[in-house]
């Protein structure tokens, strides 16, 4: 049951109907940044 | 296929704290990681400031690092023990094009914002306590002046008195900078203290989302009520009553499951009462 449609307008971030965190075997490869790139480190 | 998060929708507004609470394994950390781009999104969207960001490549996501930051649960593993505090705070600034001189000039202000002594810069994180390390992690998250910080159980590894001081620090920082938090915790007392709105997750789904007052005082969902009952209170009489109600609920649930499995066609004991 989807209990809320996120209000995108005016939101800093909105998560809308996300299905995620699928099992590793199902993950697309090479699209997820590392922890260090989130923090802003030069990791390339 | 194992799905950690199933059709979750929520939003975080500017200057706001949304608490994301649920039992272990409910998918709350996965939601936070999906916002950060660390967990794959199979369907749906994550919209930041009006633009979808869930599909961005690693390179295109880089500029977002200055706008969305993170504080992880364990300050003992999220900070490099070989680096001094100043280097830890300057590194994200350098990676985002700030000069070394300007970066080092900002360190004093960051230490002050995080409530750390001005002379902390040249010390290594291994010299600090857990609470102080988490202050360093918070200062690092603030370095790029983000609009949103995903806080993934940031006080769970700390003792109770330190928890309180760090939560107060989060609140003071929000008041002075206007930053928004997606604050993930399994502890409703923590969530109640810091959140404007609260989202409750169970088994990958959102079961309730509303104002902090409504969710924590007048929960609409039975699971939220169970979570509230599981959180201990200091009054022994109230605690005894809560323990009794929790026990009654769990016995009712066990009876219901047993009845359903032994007599699939029989009515639920809860319905007989």
Short mmCIF file of C-alpha atoms in Angstrom, two decimals:
data_model
loop_
_atom_site.label_atom_id
_atom_site.label_comp_id
_atom_site.label_asym_id
_atom_site.label_seq_id
_atom_site.Cartn_x
_atom_site.Cartn_y
_atom_site.Cartn_z
CA UNK A 1 0.00 0.00 0.00
CA UNK A 2 1.38 3.39 -0.98
CA UNK A 3 0.18 5.68 1.77
CA UNK A 4 1.58 8.93 0.50
CA UNK A 5 2.46 10.61 -2.75
CA UNK A 6 5.34 12.84 -1.78
CA UNK A 7 4.84 16.51 -2.37
CA UNK A 8 7.72 17.27 -4.72
CA UNK A 9 6.98 20.99 -4.96
CA UNK A 10 8.76 22.85 -2.20
CA UNK A 11 10.70 19.83 -1.04
CA UNK A 12 14.48 19.75 -0.73
CA UNK A 13 14.28 16.08 -1.53
CA UNK A 14 11.36 13.83 -2.34
CA UNK A 15 11.36 10.06 -2.45
CA UNK A 16 8.52 9.05 -4.75
CA UNK A 17 7.32 5.46 -4.86
CA UNK A 18 10.83 4.10 -4.60
CA UNK A 19 11.47 0.40 -4.88
CA UNK A 20 15.11 -0.05 -4.05
CA UNK A 21 17.91 -1.85 -2.32
CA UNK A 22 17.36 -4.88 -4.49
CA UNK A 23 19.47 -7.94 -3.88
CA UNK A 24 23.09 -7.61 -4.99
CA UNK A 25 22.57 -10.14 -7.78
CA UNK A 26 19.95 -7.83 -9.26
CA UNK A 27 21.94 -4.61 -9.00
CA UNK A 28 23.03 -2.81 -12.12
CA UNK A 29 26.79 -2.47 -11.89
CA UNK A 30 28.87 0.66 -12.04
CA UNK A 31 26.16 3.19 -11.23
CA UNK A 32 26.48 3.56 -7.49
CA UNK A 33 29.04 6.07 -6.20
CA UNK A 34 31.28 5.19 -3.31
CA UNK A 35 30.91 6.58 0.20
CA UNK A 36 33.89 8.85 -0.38
CA UNK A 37 32.34 10.51 -3.41
CA UNK A 38 29.24 11.34 -1.36
CA UNK A 39 31.38 13.03 1.24
CA UNK A 40 33.07 14.90 -1.58
CA UNK A 41 36.50 13.32 -1.68
CA UNK A 42 38.47 13.11 -4.88
CA UNK A 43 38.20 9.38 -5.45
CA UNK A 44 38.36 9.14 -9.21
CA UNK B 1 14.52 -10.94 -5.87
CA UNK B 2 15.00 -9.40 -2.45
CA UNK B 3 13.65 -5.85 -2.17
CA UNK B 4 14.65 -3.73 0.85
CA UNK B 5 12.37 -0.78 0.13
CA UNK B 6 8.95 -1.14 -1.46
CA UNK B 7 7.01 1.87 -2.79
CA UNK B 8 8.26 4.37 -0.23
CA UNK B 9 7.24 8.02 -0.67
CA UNK B 10 8.20 10.88 1.57
CA UNK B 11 9.53 14.40 1.28
CA UNK B 12 11.86 16.62 3.28
CA UNK B 13 11.29 20.37 3.16
CA UNK B 14 13.82 23.15 3.64
CA UNK B 15 14.86 23.76 7.27
CA UNK B 16 12.99 20.64 8.33
CA UNK B 17 13.90 17.39 10.06
CA UNK B 18 12.09 14.27 8.93
CA UNK B 19 12.69 11.36 11.28
CA UNK B 20 12.73 7.93 9.68
CA UNK B 21 12.12 5.25 12.28
CA UNK B 22 11.58 1.51 12.21
CA UNK B 23 12.91 -1.75 13.53
CA UNK B 24 16.17 -3.26 12.33
CA UNK B 25 15.91 -4.43 8.74
CA UNK B 26 12.90 -2.26 7.94
CA UNK B 27 14.72 -0.52 5.08
CA UNK B 28 15.21 2.92 6.61
CA UNK B 29 18.96 2.97 6.02
CA UNK B 30 18.37 1.83 2.43
CA UNK B 31 16.11 4.85 1.88
CA UNK B 32 18.89 7.11 3.18
CA UNK B 33 21.47 5.37 1.01
CA UNK B 34 19.18 5.66 -2.03
CA UNK B 35 18.96 9.43 -1.47
CA UNK B 36 22.76 9.52 -1.29
CA UNK B 37 23.09 7.42 -4.45
CA UNK B 38 24.61 4.51 -2.55
CA UNK B 39 21.72 2.05 -3.01
CA UNK B 40 20.19 1.11 -6.36
CA UNK B 41 16.71 2.38 -7.17
CA UNK B 42 14.78 -0.15 -9.27
CA UNK B 43 11.64 1.94 -9.67
CA UNK B 44 10.18 5.28 -8.59
CA UNK B 45 12.12 8.52 -8.32
CA UNK B 46 14.27 10.55 -5.99
CA UNK B 47 13.77 14.22 -6.74
CA UNK B 48 16.20 16.81 -5.42
CA UNK B 49 15.25 20.47 -5.71
CA UNK B 50 12.85 19.61 -8.53
CA UNK B 51 15.21 17.39 -10.54
CA UNK B 52 15.39 13.59 -10.52
CA UNK B 53 18.75 12.40 -9.19
CA UNK B 54 18.31 8.64 -8.80
CA UNK B 55 19.61 7.85 -12.29
CA UNK B 56 22.65 10.16 -12.26
CA UNK B 57 26.04 8.73 -13.14
CA UNK B 58 28.86 8.95 -10.64
CA UNK B 59 30.44 11.91 -12.43
CA UNK B 60 27.19 13.86 -12.70
CA UNK B 61 26.44 13.19 -9.08
CA UNK B 62 29.68 14.78 -7.87
CA UNK B 63 28.35 18.40 -7.80
CA UNK B 64 25.52 17.18 -5.57
CA UNK B 65 28.06 16.27 -2.89
CA UNK B 66 28.19 19.88 -1.81
CA UNK B 67 24.40 19.99 -1.39
CA UNK B 68 23.65 16.58 0.13
CA UNK B 69 25.93 15.32 2.87
CA UNK B 70 25.88 12.45 5.32
CA UNK B 71 26.72 11.62 8.92
CA UNK B 72 27.19 7.90 9.44
CA UNK B 73 26.45 5.88 12.54
CA UNK B 74 29.91 4.91 13.65
CA UNK B 75 32.42 7.75 14.05
CA UNK B 76 35.12 5.16 14.77
CA UNK B 77 34.96 3.81 11.20
CA UNK B 78 33.69 6.79 9.21
CA UNK B 79 36.77 8.94 9.93
CA UNK B 80 40.30 8.16 8.78
CA UNK B 81 42.40 7.56 11.93
CA UNK B 82 45.60 8.44 10.09
CA UNK B 83 44.46 11.98 9.30
CA UNK B 84 44.36 14.98 11.59
CA UNK B 85 41.03 16.76 12.03
CA UNK B 86 42.07 19.73 9.92
CA UNK B 87 42.92 17.49 6.97
CA UNK B 88 39.61 15.65 7.35
CA UNK B 89 37.68 18.92 7.24
CA UNK B 90 39.69 20.45 4.40
CA UNK B 91 39.62 17.41 2.09
CA UNK B 92 36.01 17.80 0.83
CA UNK B 93 36.65 21.51 0.33
CA UNK B 94 39.74 20.85 -1.80
CA UNK B 95 37.83 18.23 -3.80
CA UNK B 96 35.23 20.90 -4.57
CA UNK B 97 37.68 23.48 -5.83
CA UNK B 98 38.28 25.54 -2.69
CA UNK B 99 41.91 26.65 -2.31
CA UNK B 100 44.03 25.16 0.49
CA UNK B 101 44.42 28.58 2.15
CA UNK B 102 40.70 29.26 2.07
CA UNK B 103 39.95 25.71 3.22
CA UNK B 104 42.24 25.95 6.24
CA UNK B 105 40.76 29.34 7.08
CA UNK B 106 37.32 27.70 7.26
CA UNK B 107 38.42 24.99 9.68
CA UNK B 108 38.21 27.25 12.73
CA UNK B 109 34.60 28.13 11.96
CA UNK B 110 33.67 24.47 11.39
CA UNK B 111 35.25 23.43 14.69
CA UNK B 112 33.34 26.21 16.42
CA UNK B 113 30.05 25.16 14.75
CA UNK B 114 30.55 21.59 15.92
CA UNK B 115 31.45 22.67 19.47
CA UNK B 116 35.05 21.44 19.29
CA UNK B 117 38.02 23.28 20.84
CA UNK B 118 39.84 25.59 18.46
CA UNK B 119 43.08 23.63 18.91
CA UNK B 120 41.49 20.35 17.70
CA UNK B 121 42.65 20.83 14.12
CA UNK B 122 46.13 19.36 14.49
CA UNK B 123 45.00 16.40 16.59
CA UNK B 124 44.14 12.98 15.22
CA UNK B 125 40.65 11.53 15.57
CA UNK B 126 42.01 8.59 17.54
CA UNK B 127 42.68 11.09 20.36
CA UNK B 128 38.96 11.90 20.63
CA UNK B 129 36.04 10.25 22.40
CA UNK B 130 33.05 8.87 20.47
CA UNK B 131 31.00 12.05 20.95
CA UNK B 132 33.89 14.26 19.87
CA UNK B 133 34.50 12.07 16.82
CA UNK B 134 30.85 12.43 15.85
CA UNK B 135 31.28 16.20 16.18
CA UNK B 136 34.17 15.94 13.69
CA UNK B 137 31.92 13.93 11.36
CA UNK B 138 29.23 16.62 11.68
CA UNK B 139 31.78 19.36 11.00
CA UNK B 140 32.90 17.46 7.89
CA UNK B 141 29.29 17.22 6.72
CA UNK B 142 28.90 20.98 7.24
CA UNK B 143 32.12 21.88 5.40
CA UNK B 144 30.40 22.25 2.02
CA UNK B 145 27.40 24.09 3.50
CA UNK B 146 24.85 21.47 2.37
CA UNK B 147 21.09 21.94 2.12
CA UNK B 148 20.37 18.39 3.26
CA UNK B 149 22.20 16.02 5.58
CA UNK B 150 21.25 12.37 5.72
CA UNK B 151 21.92 11.33 9.32
CA UNK B 152 22.08 7.54 9.54
CA UNK B 153 21.74 6.60 13.21
CA UNK B 154 24.26 9.32 14.16
CA UNK B 155 23.78 8.96 17.93
CA UNK B 156 23.22 5.20 18.21
CA UNK B 157 26.87 4.50 19.03
CA UNK B 158 26.99 7.13 21.79
CA UNK B 159 26.12 6.97 25.48
CA UNK B 160 22.88 8.66 26.59
CA UNK B 161 24.31 11.94 27.90
CA UNK B 162 26.48 12.34 24.80
CA UNK B 163 23.45 11.50 22.62
CA UNK B 164 21.58 14.39 24.16
CA UNK B 165 24.40 16.87 23.55
CA UNK B 166 24.87 15.76 19.94
CA UNK B 167 21.12 16.00 19.25
CA UNK B 168 21.17 19.51 20.69
CA UNK B 169 24.10 20.31 18.39
CA UNK B 170 22.09 19.09 15.37
CA UNK B 171 19.19 21.33 16.42
CA UNK B 172 21.43 24.39 16.95
CA UNK B 173 23.13 23.86 13.58
CA UNK B 174 19.75 23.67 11.86
CA UNK B 175 18.63 26.87 13.55
CA UNK B 176 21.76 28.72 12.49
CA UNK B 177 22.19 27.31 8.95
CA UNK B 178 18.69 26.20 7.90
CA UNK B 179 19.95 22.78 6.81
CA UNK B 180 17.34 20.00 6.42
CA UNK B 181 17.87 16.55 7.94
CA UNK B 182 16.65 13.12 6.95
CA UNK B 183 17.26 11.64 10.38
CA UNK B 184 17.31 7.85 10.57
CA UNK B 185 17.03 6.10 13.91
CA UNK B 186 15.49 3.01 15.48
CA UNK B 187 14.96 4.99 18.71
CA UNK B 188 11.64 6.82 18.93
CA UNK B 189 12.83 8.93 21.87
CA UNK B 190 15.63 10.31 19.68
CA UNK B 191 13.27 10.82 16.74
CA UNK B 192 10.77 12.60 18.99
CA UNK B 193 13.44 14.98 20.27
CA UNK B 194 14.67 16.18 16.89
CA UNK B 195 11.97 15.67 14.23
CA UNK B 196 9.32 17.95 12.81
CA UNK B 197 7.71 15.07 10.92
CA UNK B 198 8.11 11.35 11.39
CA UNK B 199 7.93 8.48 8.90
CA UNK B 200 7.58 4.94 10.23
CA UNK B 201 8.82 1.97 8.21
CA UNK B 202 8.08 -1.71 8.58
CA UNK B 203 9.42 -4.46 6.34
CA UNK B 204 10.39 -2.08 3.57
CA UNK B 205 7.13 -0.16 3.52
CA UNK B 206 6.06 3.16 4.94
CA UNK B 207 3.25 2.54 7.42
CA UNK B 208 2.79 6.06 8.76
CA UNK B 209 3.97 9.58 7.94
CA UNK B 210 2.82 12.65 9.81
CA UNK B 211 3.71 15.38 12.25
CA UNK B 212 5.94 14.37 15.14
CA UNK B 213 3.16 15.06 17.61
CA UNK B 214 0.57 13.00 15.74
CA UNK B 215 2.82 10.00 15.11
CA UNK B 216 4.36 9.85 18.59
CA UNK B 217 1.28 10.75 20.64
CA UNK B 218 -1.67 9.59 18.53
CA UNK B 219 -0.32 6.91 16.19
CA UNK B 220 -2.75 5.80 13.52
CA UNK B 221 -0.98 2.54 12.77
CA UNK B 222 -0.80 -0.47 15.12
CA UNK B 223 2.89 -0.99 14.37
CA UNK B 224 3.74 2.58 15.39
CA UNK B 225 1.89 1.96 18.64
CA UNK B 226 3.96 -1.20 19.19
CA UNK B 227 7.14 0.80 18.61
CA UNK B 228 6.00 3.39 21.13
CA UNK B 229 5.24 0.69 23.71
CA UNK B 230 8.68 -0.84 23.15
CA UNK B 231 10.37 2.42 24.10
CA UNK B 232 10.96 2.42 27.89
CA UNK B 233 9.76 5.28 30.11
CA UNK B 234 11.25 6.39 33.44
CA UNK B 235 8.00 6.01 35.44
CA UNK B 236 7.86 2.40 36.85
CA UNK B 237 4.04 2.33 36.98
CA UNK B 238 3.65 3.53 33.41
CA UNK B 239 6.41 1.17 32.32
CA UNK B 240 4.61 -1.77 33.98
CA UNK B 241 1.40 -0.85 32.17
CA UNK B 242 3.25 -0.55 28.85
CA UNK B 243 4.94 -3.92 29.41
CA UNK B 244 1.54 -5.51 30.10
CA UNK B 245 -0.01 -3.99 26.98
CA UNK B 246 2.96 -5.06 24.89
CA UNK B 247 2.68 -8.61 26.24
CA UNK B 248 -1.04 -8.71 25.53
CA UNK B 249 -0.40 -7.59 21.98
CA UNK B 250 2.31 -10.20 21.39
CA UNK B 251 0.15 -13.00 22.91
CA UNK B 252 -2.76 -11.92 20.72
CA UNK B 253 -0.50 -12.01 17.71
CA UNK B 254 0.85 -15.49 18.59
CA UNK B 255 -2.68 -16.83 19.16
CA UNK B 256 -3.79 -15.35 15.90
CA UNK B 257 -0.90 -16.93 13.97
CA UNK B 258 -1.36 -20.32 15.68
CA UNK B 259 -5.09 -20.35 14.99
CA UNK B 260 -4.63 -19.38 11.39
CA UNK B 261 -2.00 -22.06 10.78
CA UNK B 262 -3.94 -24.88 12.55
CA UNK B 263 -7.40 -23.98 11.23
CA UNK B 264 -7.06 -21.94 8.08
CA UNK B 265 -10.82 -21.49 7.85
CA UNK B 266 -11.43 -20.54 11.50
CA UNK B 267 -12.08 -16.98 12.64
CA UNK B 268 -9.23 -14.88 14.05
CA UNK B 269 -9.18 -14.89 17.92
CA UNK B 270 -8.86 -11.11 17.79
CA UNK B 271 -12.20 -11.00 15.98
CA UNK B 272 -13.89 -13.27 18.56
CA UNK B 273 -13.04 -10.92 21.47
#
